[in-house]
PDB file of C-alpha atoms in Angstrom:
ATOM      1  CA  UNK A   1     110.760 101.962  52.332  1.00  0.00           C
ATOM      2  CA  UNK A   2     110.214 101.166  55.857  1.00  0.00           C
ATOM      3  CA  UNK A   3     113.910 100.659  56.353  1.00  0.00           C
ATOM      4  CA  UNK A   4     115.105 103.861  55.312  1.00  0.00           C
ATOM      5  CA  UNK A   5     112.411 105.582  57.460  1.00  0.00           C
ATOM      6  CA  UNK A   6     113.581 103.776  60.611  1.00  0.00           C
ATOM      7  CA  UNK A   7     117.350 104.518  59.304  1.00  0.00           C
ATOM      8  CA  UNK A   8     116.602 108.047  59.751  1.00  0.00           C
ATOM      9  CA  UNK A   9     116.333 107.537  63.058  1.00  0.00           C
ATOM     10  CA  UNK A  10     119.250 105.673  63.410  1.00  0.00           C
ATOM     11  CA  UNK A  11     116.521 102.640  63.552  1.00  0.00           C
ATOM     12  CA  UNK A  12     117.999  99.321  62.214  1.00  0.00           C
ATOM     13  CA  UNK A  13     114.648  97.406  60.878  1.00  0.00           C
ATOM     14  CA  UNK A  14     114.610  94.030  60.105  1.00  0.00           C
ATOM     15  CA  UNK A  15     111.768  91.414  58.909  1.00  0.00           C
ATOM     16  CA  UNK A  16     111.642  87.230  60.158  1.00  0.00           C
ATOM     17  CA  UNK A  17     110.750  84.961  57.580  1.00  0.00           C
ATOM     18  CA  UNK A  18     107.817  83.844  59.182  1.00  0.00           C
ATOM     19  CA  UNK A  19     106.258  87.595  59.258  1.00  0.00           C
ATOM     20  CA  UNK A  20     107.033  88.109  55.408  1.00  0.00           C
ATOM     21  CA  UNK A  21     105.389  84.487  54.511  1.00  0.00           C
ATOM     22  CA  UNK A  22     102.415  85.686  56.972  1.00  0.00           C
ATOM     23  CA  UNK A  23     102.290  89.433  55.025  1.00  0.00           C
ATOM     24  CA  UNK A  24     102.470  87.816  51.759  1.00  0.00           C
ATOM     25  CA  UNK A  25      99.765  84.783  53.041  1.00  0.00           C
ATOM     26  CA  UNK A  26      97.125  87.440  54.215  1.00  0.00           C
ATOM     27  CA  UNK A  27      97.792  89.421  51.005  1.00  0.00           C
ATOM     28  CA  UNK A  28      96.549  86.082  49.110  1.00  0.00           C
ATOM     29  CA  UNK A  29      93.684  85.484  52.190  1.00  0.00           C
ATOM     30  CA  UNK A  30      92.605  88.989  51.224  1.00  0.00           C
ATOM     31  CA  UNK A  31      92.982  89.157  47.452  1.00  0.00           C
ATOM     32  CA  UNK A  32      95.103  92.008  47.283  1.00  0.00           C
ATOM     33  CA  UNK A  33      97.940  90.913  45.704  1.00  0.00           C
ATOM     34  CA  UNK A  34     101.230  93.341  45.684  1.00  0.00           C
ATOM     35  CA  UNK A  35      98.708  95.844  46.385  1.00  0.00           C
ATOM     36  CA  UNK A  36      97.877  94.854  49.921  1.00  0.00           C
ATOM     37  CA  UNK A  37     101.152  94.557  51.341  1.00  0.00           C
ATOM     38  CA  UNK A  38     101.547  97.697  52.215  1.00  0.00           C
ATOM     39  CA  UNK A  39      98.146  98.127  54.087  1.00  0.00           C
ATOM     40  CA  UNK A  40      99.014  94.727  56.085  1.00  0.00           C
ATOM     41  CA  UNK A  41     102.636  96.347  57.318  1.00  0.00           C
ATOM     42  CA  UNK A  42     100.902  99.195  58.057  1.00  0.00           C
ATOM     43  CA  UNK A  43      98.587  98.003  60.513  1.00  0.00           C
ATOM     44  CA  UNK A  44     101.067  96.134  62.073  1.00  0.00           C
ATOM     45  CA  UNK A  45     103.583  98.410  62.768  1.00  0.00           C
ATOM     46  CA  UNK A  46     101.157 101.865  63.013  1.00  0.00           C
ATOM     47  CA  UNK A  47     102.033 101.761  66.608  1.00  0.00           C
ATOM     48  CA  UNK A  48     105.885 101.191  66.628  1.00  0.00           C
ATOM     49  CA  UNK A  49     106.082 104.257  63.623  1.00  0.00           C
ATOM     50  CA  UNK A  50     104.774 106.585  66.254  1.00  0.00           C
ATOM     51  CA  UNK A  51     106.850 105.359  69.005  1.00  0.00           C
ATOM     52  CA  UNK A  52     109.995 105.068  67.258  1.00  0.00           C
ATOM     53  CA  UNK A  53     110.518 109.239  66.631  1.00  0.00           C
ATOM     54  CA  UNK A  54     110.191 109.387  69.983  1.00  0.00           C
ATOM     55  CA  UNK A  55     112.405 107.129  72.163  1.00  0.00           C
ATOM     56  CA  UNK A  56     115.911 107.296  71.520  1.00  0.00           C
ATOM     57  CA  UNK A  57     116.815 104.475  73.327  1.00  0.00           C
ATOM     58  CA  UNK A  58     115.310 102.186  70.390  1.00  0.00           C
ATOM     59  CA  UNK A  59     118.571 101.429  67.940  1.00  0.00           C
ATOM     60  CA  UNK A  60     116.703  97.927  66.725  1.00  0.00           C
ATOM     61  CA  UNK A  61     113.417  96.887  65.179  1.00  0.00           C
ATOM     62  CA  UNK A  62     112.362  93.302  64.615  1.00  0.00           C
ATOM     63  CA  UNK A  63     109.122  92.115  62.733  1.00  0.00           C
ATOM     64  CA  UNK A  64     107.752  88.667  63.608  1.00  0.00           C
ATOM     65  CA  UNK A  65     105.280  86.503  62.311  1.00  0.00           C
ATOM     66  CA  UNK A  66     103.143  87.200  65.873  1.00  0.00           C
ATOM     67  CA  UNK A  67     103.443  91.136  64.749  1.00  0.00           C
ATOM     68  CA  UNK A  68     101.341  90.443  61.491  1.00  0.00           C
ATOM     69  CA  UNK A  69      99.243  87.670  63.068  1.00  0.00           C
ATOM     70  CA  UNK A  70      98.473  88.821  66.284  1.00  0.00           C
ATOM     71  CA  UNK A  71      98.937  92.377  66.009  1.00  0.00           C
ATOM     72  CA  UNK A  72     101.903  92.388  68.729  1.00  0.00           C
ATOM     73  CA  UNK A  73     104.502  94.575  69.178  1.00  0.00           C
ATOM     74  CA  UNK A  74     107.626  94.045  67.412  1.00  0.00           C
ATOM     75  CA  UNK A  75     110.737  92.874  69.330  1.00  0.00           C
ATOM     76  CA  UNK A  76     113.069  95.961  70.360  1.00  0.00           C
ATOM     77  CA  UNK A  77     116.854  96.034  71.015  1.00  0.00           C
ATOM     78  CA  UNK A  78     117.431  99.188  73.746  1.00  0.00           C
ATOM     79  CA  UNK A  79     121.055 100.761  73.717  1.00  0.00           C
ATOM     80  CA  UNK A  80     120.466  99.783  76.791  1.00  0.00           C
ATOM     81  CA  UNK A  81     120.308  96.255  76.210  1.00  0.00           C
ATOM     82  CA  UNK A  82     123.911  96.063  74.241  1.00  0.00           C
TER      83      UNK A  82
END
């Protein structure tokens, strides 16, 4: 789902390993199940959602395991940068 939103802004998104074992770890921590994963994404990436719409220099999104952890920003590819 998250994909496709970031697609429609011409956003490509993409996920590590490591942050989808640590979403799926804190689920378990938490006792949520399926249920929580979306809550745990959310709060990670509430910032980068907002930010996204608005800079069109952004054309890549990475997720890390330091995004869900820590609460970091995810690592961004600028057109800039290719």
């Amino acid at each position: 789902q998250y994909a496709q939103l970031f697609e429609m802004d011409d956003v490509k998104l993409s996920f590590t390993d490591g942050a989808l074992a640590e979403v799926a770890q804190e689920a378990i921590e938490r006792k949520t199940g399926a249920r929580g994963l979306r809550s745990i994404l959310e709060a990670a990436m509430n910032d980068i959602m907002f930010e996204i719409p608005s800079n069109d220099e952004i054309i890549e999104c990475t997720v890390d395991e330091d995004c869900i952890k820590n609460h970091n920003q995810p690592q961004l590819v600028l057109k800039s940068d290719k």
